[in-house]
Amino acid sequence: MTDINESDLYKLFKKSEEAESVYTIGTTVDTGLEWQAVDECKEKVDTTLHVVKERGKIYFNIRLDQFSKVKEMRSIDNIFLVSDVRQFNFSEDDGETDLTLLKNAIEKDLRLEKGLEAWKAMTGFRGKLYPKQEEFKDADKLLKAEKNQPPEDAVVGDVRKGRKRGRDPSLSSEEDILKYRVTCERTGSHAFESGQVARVIGGELQDKYFWLVDLTMYHLEVICNLVQNELATCLRITHESKHRRNIIHFGPTTLRATVCYSLLRLANPKPGDIIIDPMCGGGSIPIEAAIAFPDTYVLCGDNHEKAVARTKLNIDAQSINHKTELITWSVAKLPLKDSYVDIVVTDMPFGKRSGSMTDNRVLYKRYITELARVAKLGTGRLVLLTYDRRSIQMALQSASNLFKVIKMLGVNMGGLHTAVYVLKRTKLPYNP
Ligand SMILES: C[S@@+](CC[C@H](N)C(=O)[O-])C[C@H]1O[C@@H](n2cnc3c(N)ncnc32)[C@H](O)[C@@H]1O
């Protein structure tokens, strides 16, 4: 027993442990957009779901038959199954004692079987979860010999580009022995390193289950999430991040599909709505809009020739039929009628990777004025993402009677602290 407070995740996991067919799912989410993921989760999986929200993550309990609904979620990135949560009384100054504590606990009573069966069902792994010791020894010899051979190009390409994590478990054969790796993500002050935790837990799991260690082409990644004195042992379900789903031709400022979805959600699209992205870059927002909200009409454009060409290639690469119009235009003068558009969702030039802060002051003002003209009076919604808060605030000040700020969120975009503004067009007519 410990003298530590039980975390919300700990309590959630204990509930799943009490029920035979209930599992705790964790997902990574773009930091700052967690509430969009919580709302989507309730909408798609179960309205009564209790969702635990942490920075950049959400957790909830489901039955196995609800997993297909989790896979349909568009605001989440990686999915994992929480297989164990426990707390420790670490000394905090004696690393060896603390690691022994960890080792003994794992050896004595870490039981991953319930989670492993669910992992197998969720990923479609067809190989052996519990090989015999002899099978392990033979396969281990083979694997070590293989590792001494030069790797095949295609395989190395996949892993080094960081697009895929390990290998797709559903492509395994019945003869395959489970290949795994253990990683540790650690928050708080400890007298040991993350790598030591991964090695201790990895060693104990091998002694218990006879799995093969493979740091690159693993079927299963066991993620040990140690926050202060609480260890959550998670099994990765997704071997490929969901944020890369739509785009084939990436540009310098391509937005993650998960962020695009959450931005669109903030605008609350309804069937029949006209959605535009007037600065579409490579088309990530309009493509996500057309896929996730197929009952809407999507229009997009950019003033940069290369961006328009990239959007066209990305739209053409989609397998579904899009109602997406692409036009070369400048946001200073959009070829649209007054009060025509229901929703504008834009990722504006940050003035860092694209544009400059000085240009932005002029550009943002002209853009906001033009949006005041094309957005529907009284109902038009705008969701604008930018790093350049000063320029957008100046632009909004100059149009303060034309837009009402509904919400402002801080979103972390690859280390940049960006802002998302949700605005509603007032009823005041536009007078140039
Ligand atoms: C941050 S990027 C958009 C990236 C896009 N969301 C993506 O995922 O590829 C901003 C885009 O605004 C475009 N832009 C800048 N000034 C513009 C203007 N006056 N009219 C139209 N587009 C403009 C740039 O060419 C750039 O493609």
Coordinates of C-alpha atoms in Angstrom, one line a residue, residues 110-420:
L110 CA 2.1 -7.6 -13.0
R111 CA -0.5 -9.5 -15.0
L112 CA -0.9 -8.2 -18.6
E113 CA -3.0 -11.1 -19.9
K114 CA -6.4 -9.3 -19.9
G115 CA -4.8 -6.4 -21.8
L116 CA -2.9 -8.6 -24.1
E117 CA -6.0 -10.5 -25.3
A118 CA -7.7 -7.2 -26.0
W119 CA -4.6 -5.8 -27.7
K120 CA -4.6 -8.9 -30.0
A121 CA -8.3 -8.4 -30.9
M122 CA -7.8 -4.6 -31.4
T123 CA -4.7 -4.9 -33.6
G124 CA -5.4 -8.1 -35.4
F125 CA -2.1 -9.7 -34.3
R126 CA -2.2 -13.4 -35.5
G127 CA 1.1 -14.7 -34.0
K128 CA 1.9 -16.3 -30.7
L129 CA 1.4 -14.2 -27.5
Y130 CA 2.6 -16.9 -25.2
P131 CA 5.3 -18.9 -27.0
K132 CA 7.0 -21.9 -25.3
Q133 CA 10.6 -21.4 -24.1
E134 CA 12.0 -23.6 -26.8
E135 CA 10.2 -21.7 -29.5
F136 CA 11.6 -18.5 -28.1
K137 CA 15.2 -19.8 -28.1
D138 CA 15.0 -20.9 -31.7
A139 CA 13.4 -17.7 -32.9
D140 CA 15.8 -15.6 -30.9
K141 CA 18.8 -17.3 -32.6
L142 CA 17.2 -16.6 -36.0
L143 CA 16.5 -13.0 -35.2
K144 CA 20.1 -12.3 -34.0
A145 CA 21.4 -13.9 -37.2
E146 CA 19.0 -11.7 -39.3
K147 CA 20.1 -8.6 -37.5
N148 CA 23.6 -9.2 -38.6
Q149 CA 22.4 -9.1 -42.3
P150 CA 22.1 -5.7 -44.1
P151 CA 18.5 -4.6 -43.7
E152 CA 16.2 -4.3 -46.8
D153 CA 15.8 -0.7 -48.1
A154 CA 12.0 -0.6 -47.9
V155 CA 11.9 -1.7 -44.3
V156 CA 14.6 0.8 -43.2
G157 CA 12.9 3.6 -45.1
D158 CA 9.6 3.1 -43.3
V159 CA 11.1 3.1 -39.8
R160 CA 13.7 5.8 -40.2
K161 CA 11.3 8.3 -41.7
G162 CA 9.4 7.9 -38.4
R163 CA 6.1 7.5 -40.2
K164 CA 5.3 4.1 -38.8
R165 CA 6.0 2.6 -35.4
G166 CA 7.3 -0.9 -35.6
R167 CA 5.3 -3.2 -37.9
D168 CA 1.6 -3.6 -38.5
P169 CA 0.6 -6.5 -36.1
S170 CA -2.2 -7.5 -38.4
L171 CA 0.3 -8.5 -41.1
S172 CA 1.9 -11.2 -38.7
S173 CA 1.5 -14.9 -39.4
E174 CA 0.4 -17.6 -37.0
E175 CA 4.0 -18.8 -36.7
D176 CA 5.3 -15.4 -35.6
I177 CA 6.5 -15.0 -32.0
L178 CA 5.6 -11.6 -30.6
K179 CA 8.3 -9.0 -31.0
Y180 CA 8.3 -6.2 -28.6
R181 CA 10.1 -3.2 -27.2
V182 CA 9.6 -1.2 -24.0
T183 CA 9.9 2.6 -23.8
C184 CA 9.5 4.8 -20.8
E185 CA 8.1 8.3 -20.6
R186 CA 8.9 9.8 -17.2
T187 CA 7.7 13.0 -15.4
G188 CA 8.9 14.0 -11.9
S189 CA 12.0 13.6 -9.9
H190 CA 13.4 10.1 -9.7
A191 CA 16.8 8.6 -8.7
F192 CA 16.9 6.6 -11.9
E193 CA 16.8 7.2 -15.7
S194 CA 13.9 6.3 -18.1
G195 CA 16.2 3.9 -19.9
Q196 CA 16.8 1.9 -16.7
V197 CA 13.0 1.6 -16.1
A198 CA 12.6 0.3 -19.7
R199 CA 15.4 -2.2 -19.3
V200 CA 14.1 -3.5 -16.0
I201 CA 10.5 -3.9 -17.2
G202 CA 11.6 -5.2 -20.6
G203 CA 13.7 -7.9 -18.9
E204 CA 10.9 -9.0 -16.5
L205 CA 8.4 -9.2 -19.4
Q206 CA 10.8 -11.4 -21.4
D207 CA 11.3 -13.7 -18.4
K208 CA 7.5 -13.9 -18.0
Y209 CA 6.3 -14.3 -21.6
F210 CA 9.3 -15.3 -23.8
W211 CA 8.9 -12.5 -26.3
L212 CA 11.6 -11.4 -28.7
V213 CA 13.2 -7.9 -28.3
D214 CA 13.2 -6.0 -31.5
L215 CA 13.7 -2.2 -31.2
T216 CA 12.6 -1.3 -34.7
M217 CA 10.4 -3.9 -36.2
Y218 CA 8.3 -4.8 -33.1
H219 CA 4.6 -5.8 -33.1
L220 CA 4.0 -4.5 -29.6
E221 CA 5.4 -1.4 -28.0
V222 CA 5.0 -1.4 -24.2
I223 CA 4.9 2.2 -23.0
C224 CA 5.7 2.7 -19.3
N225 CA 4.4 6.1 -18.3
L226 CA 5.8 7.0 -15.0
V227 CA 4.4 10.2 -13.5
Q228 CA 5.9 10.9 -10.1
N229 CA 5.2 7.6 -8.2
E230 CA 2.5 6.2 -10.5
L231 CA 3.4 3.8 -13.3
A232 CA 0.9 3.1 -16.1
T233 CA 1.8 0.2 -18.4
C234 CA 0.3 0.8 -21.8
L235 CA 0.2 -1.3 -25.0
R236 CA 0.3 0.7 -28.2
I237 CA -2.6 -0.1 -30.6
T238 CA -1.9 2.3 -33.5
H239 CA 1.3 1.6 -35.4
E240 CA 0.9 4.7 -37.5
S241 CA -0.1 8.2 -36.2
K242 CA -3.5 9.2 -37.3
H243 CA -2.5 12.8 -38.0
R244 CA -0.9 12.0 -41.4
R245 CA -4.0 10.3 -42.8
N246 CA -5.0 12.7 -45.7
I247 CA -1.9 14.3 -47.1
I248 CA 0.4 12.7 -49.7
H249 CA 2.3 15.8 -50.8
F250 CA 3.5 17.6 -47.7
G251 CA 4.5 21.3 -47.7
P252 CA 6.6 23.5 -45.3
T253 CA 3.5 24.3 -43.1
T254 CA 1.2 21.3 -43.5
L255 CA -1.3 21.2 -40.6
R256 CA -1.9 17.9 -38.8
A257 CA -5.3 16.3 -39.9
T258 CA -6.2 15.9 -36.2
V259 CA -5.8 19.7 -35.6
C260 CA -7.8 20.4 -38.8
Y261 CA -10.6 18.3 -37.5
S262 CA -10.7 20.0 -34.1
L263 CA -10.7 23.4 -35.8
L264 CA -13.6 22.5 -38.0
R265 CA -15.4 21.1 -35.0
L266 CA -15.1 24.4 -33.2
A267 CA -17.1 25.9 -36.1
N268 CA -19.9 23.4 -35.5
P269 CA -20.6 22.5 -39.2
K270 CA -24.2 21.7 -40.2
P271 CA -25.4 19.9 -43.3
G272 CA -25.6 22.3 -46.3
D273 CA -23.0 24.7 -44.8
I274 CA -20.5 26.4 -47.1
I275 CA -17.0 26.1 -45.6
I276 CA -14.0 28.0 -47.0
D277 CA -10.3 28.0 -46.3
P278 CA -9.0 31.0 -48.2
M279 CA -5.3 30.2 -47.3
C280 CA -5.3 26.5 -47.9
G281 CA -1.6 25.8 -48.4
G282 CA -1.5 22.1 -49.4
G283 CA -5.2 21.6 -48.6
S284 CA -5.2 19.9 -45.2
I285 CA -8.2 21.8 -43.8
P286 CA -10.5 21.5 -46.9
I287 CA -9.7 17.8 -47.4
E288 CA -10.5 17.0 -43.7
A289 CA -13.7 19.1 -44.0
A290 CA -14.8 17.2 -47.1
I291 CA -14.1 13.8 -45.5
A292 CA -15.4 14.5 -42.0
F293 CA -18.3 16.7 -42.9
P294 CA -19.5 15.2 -46.2
D295 CA -22.8 17.1 -46.1
T296 CA -21.1 20.5 -46.5
Y297 CA -19.8 22.3 -49.5
V298 CA -16.1 23.1 -49.4
L299 CA -14.3 25.9 -51.2
C300 CA -10.6 26.7 -50.9
G301 CA -7.8 28.6 -52.5
D302 CA -4.3 30.2 -52.1
N303 CA -2.4 32.9 -53.8
H304 CA 0.7 30.8 -54.2
E305 CA 1.0 28.8 -57.4
K306 CA 2.8 25.9 -55.7
A307 CA 0.3 25.7 -52.9
V308 CA -2.6 25.4 -55.3
A309 CA -0.8 22.7 -57.3
R310 CA -0.1 20.8 -54.1
T311 CA -3.7 21.0 -52.9
K312 CA -4.8 19.7 -56.3
L313 CA -2.5 16.7 -56.0
N314 CA -3.7 16.0 -52.5
I315 CA -7.4 16.3 -53.4
D316 CA -6.9 14.1 -56.5
A317 CA -5.2 11.5 -54.3
Q318 CA -8.3 11.0 -52.1
S319 CA -10.3 7.9 -52.9
I320 CA -13.7 9.5 -52.0
N321 CA -15.7 11.9 -54.2
H322 CA -15.2 15.5 -53.0
K323 CA -17.3 18.5 -53.4
T324 CA -14.2 20.6 -53.1
E325 CA -13.6 23.7 -55.3
L326 CA -10.1 25.0 -55.6
I327 CA -9.3 28.5 -56.9
T328 CA -6.2 30.7 -57.1
W329 CA -7.2 33.9 -55.3
S330 CA -6.0 36.5 -52.9
V331 CA -7.7 36.9 -49.5
A332 CA -7.7 40.7 -50.1
K333 CA -10.4 40.1 -52.8
L334 CA -12.3 36.8 -52.7
P335 CA -14.5 36.1 -55.7
L336 CA -17.5 35.5 -53.5
K337 CA -20.8 37.3 -53.0
D338 CA -21.5 39.3 -49.8
S339 CA -22.9 37.3 -46.8
Y340 CA -22.3 34.0 -48.6
V341 CA -20.2 31.8 -46.4
D342 CA -21.3 29.9 -43.2
I343 CA -17.8 28.9 -42.0
V344 CA -14.2 30.0 -42.5
V345 CA -11.4 27.9 -41.1
T346 CA -7.9 29.1 -41.7
D347 CA -4.4 28.4 -40.6
M348 CA -2.9 31.9 -41.2
P349 CA 0.7 32.6 -42.1
F350 CA 2.6 32.5 -38.8
G351 CA 5.3 35.0 -39.8
K352 CA 7.7 32.3 -38.8
R353 CA 7.7 29.4 -41.3
S354 CA 5.5 31.3 -43.8
G355 CA 5.1 35.1 -44.2
S356 CA 6.6 37.8 -42.0
M357 CA 5.2 39.6 -39.0
T358 CA 5.4 43.0 -40.7
D359 CA 3.5 41.6 -43.8
N360 CA 1.0 40.0 -41.4
R361 CA -0.1 43.3 -39.9
V362 CA -1.4 44.5 -43.3
L363 CA -2.5 41.1 -44.5
Y364 CA -4.5 40.1 -41.4
K365 CA -6.4 43.4 -41.4
R366 CA -7.3 43.1 -45.1
Y367 CA -8.3 39.5 -44.6
I368 CA -10.5 40.1 -41.6
T369 CA -12.3 43.0 -43.5
E370 CA -12.8 40.7 -46.5
L371 CA -14.2 37.9 -44.2
A372 CA -16.6 40.4 -42.7
R373 CA -17.9 40.9 -46.2
V374 CA -18.3 37.3 -47.2
A375 CA -19.4 35.7 -43.9
K376 CA -23.1 35.4 -43.4
L377 CA -24.5 38.2 -41.2
G378 CA -25.5 37.1 -37.7
T379 CA -24.5 33.4 -38.2
G380 CA -21.1 33.2 -40.0
R381 CA -18.4 31.4 -37.9
L382 CA -14.7 31.9 -38.2
V383 CA -12.0 29.7 -36.7
L384 CA -8.5 31.2 -37.2
L385 CA -5.2 29.7 -36.1
T386 CA -2.1 31.8 -35.9
Y387 CA 1.1 32.3 -34.0
D388 CA 1.1 36.0 -34.7
R389 CA -1.3 37.2 -31.8
R390 CA -0.3 40.8 -32.1
S391 CA -1.3 41.1 -35.8
I392 CA -4.6 39.3 -35.3
Q393 CA -5.5 41.3 -32.2
M394 CA -4.8 44.5 -34.1
A395 CA -7.0 43.2 -37.0
L396 CA -9.8 42.2 -34.7
Q397 CA -9.7 45.6 -32.9
S398 CA -10.3 47.3 -36.2
A399 CA -13.3 45.1 -36.9
S400 CA -14.6 44.8 -33.3
N401 CA -18.2 45.6 -34.3
L402 CA -18.2 43.1 -37.1
F403 CA -17.1 40.0 -35.1
K404 CA -17.7 38.7 -31.6
V405 CA -14.9 36.6 -30.0
I406 CA -16.6 33.4 -28.8
K407 CA -13.6 31.5 -27.6
M408 CA -9.8 31.7 -27.6
L409 CA -7.6 28.6 -27.1
G410 CA -3.8 28.2 -26.8
V411 CA -2.6 25.3 -28.9
N412 CA 0.8 23.8 -29.0
M413 CA 1.9 23.2 -32.6
G414 CA 5.2 21.4 -32.7
G415 CA 6.6 23.6 -29.9
L416 CA 5.1 26.8 -31.1
H417 CA 2.5 28.4 -28.8
T418 CA -0.3 29.3 -31.3
A419 CA -3.7 30.8 -30.7
V420 CA -7.1 29.7 -32.1

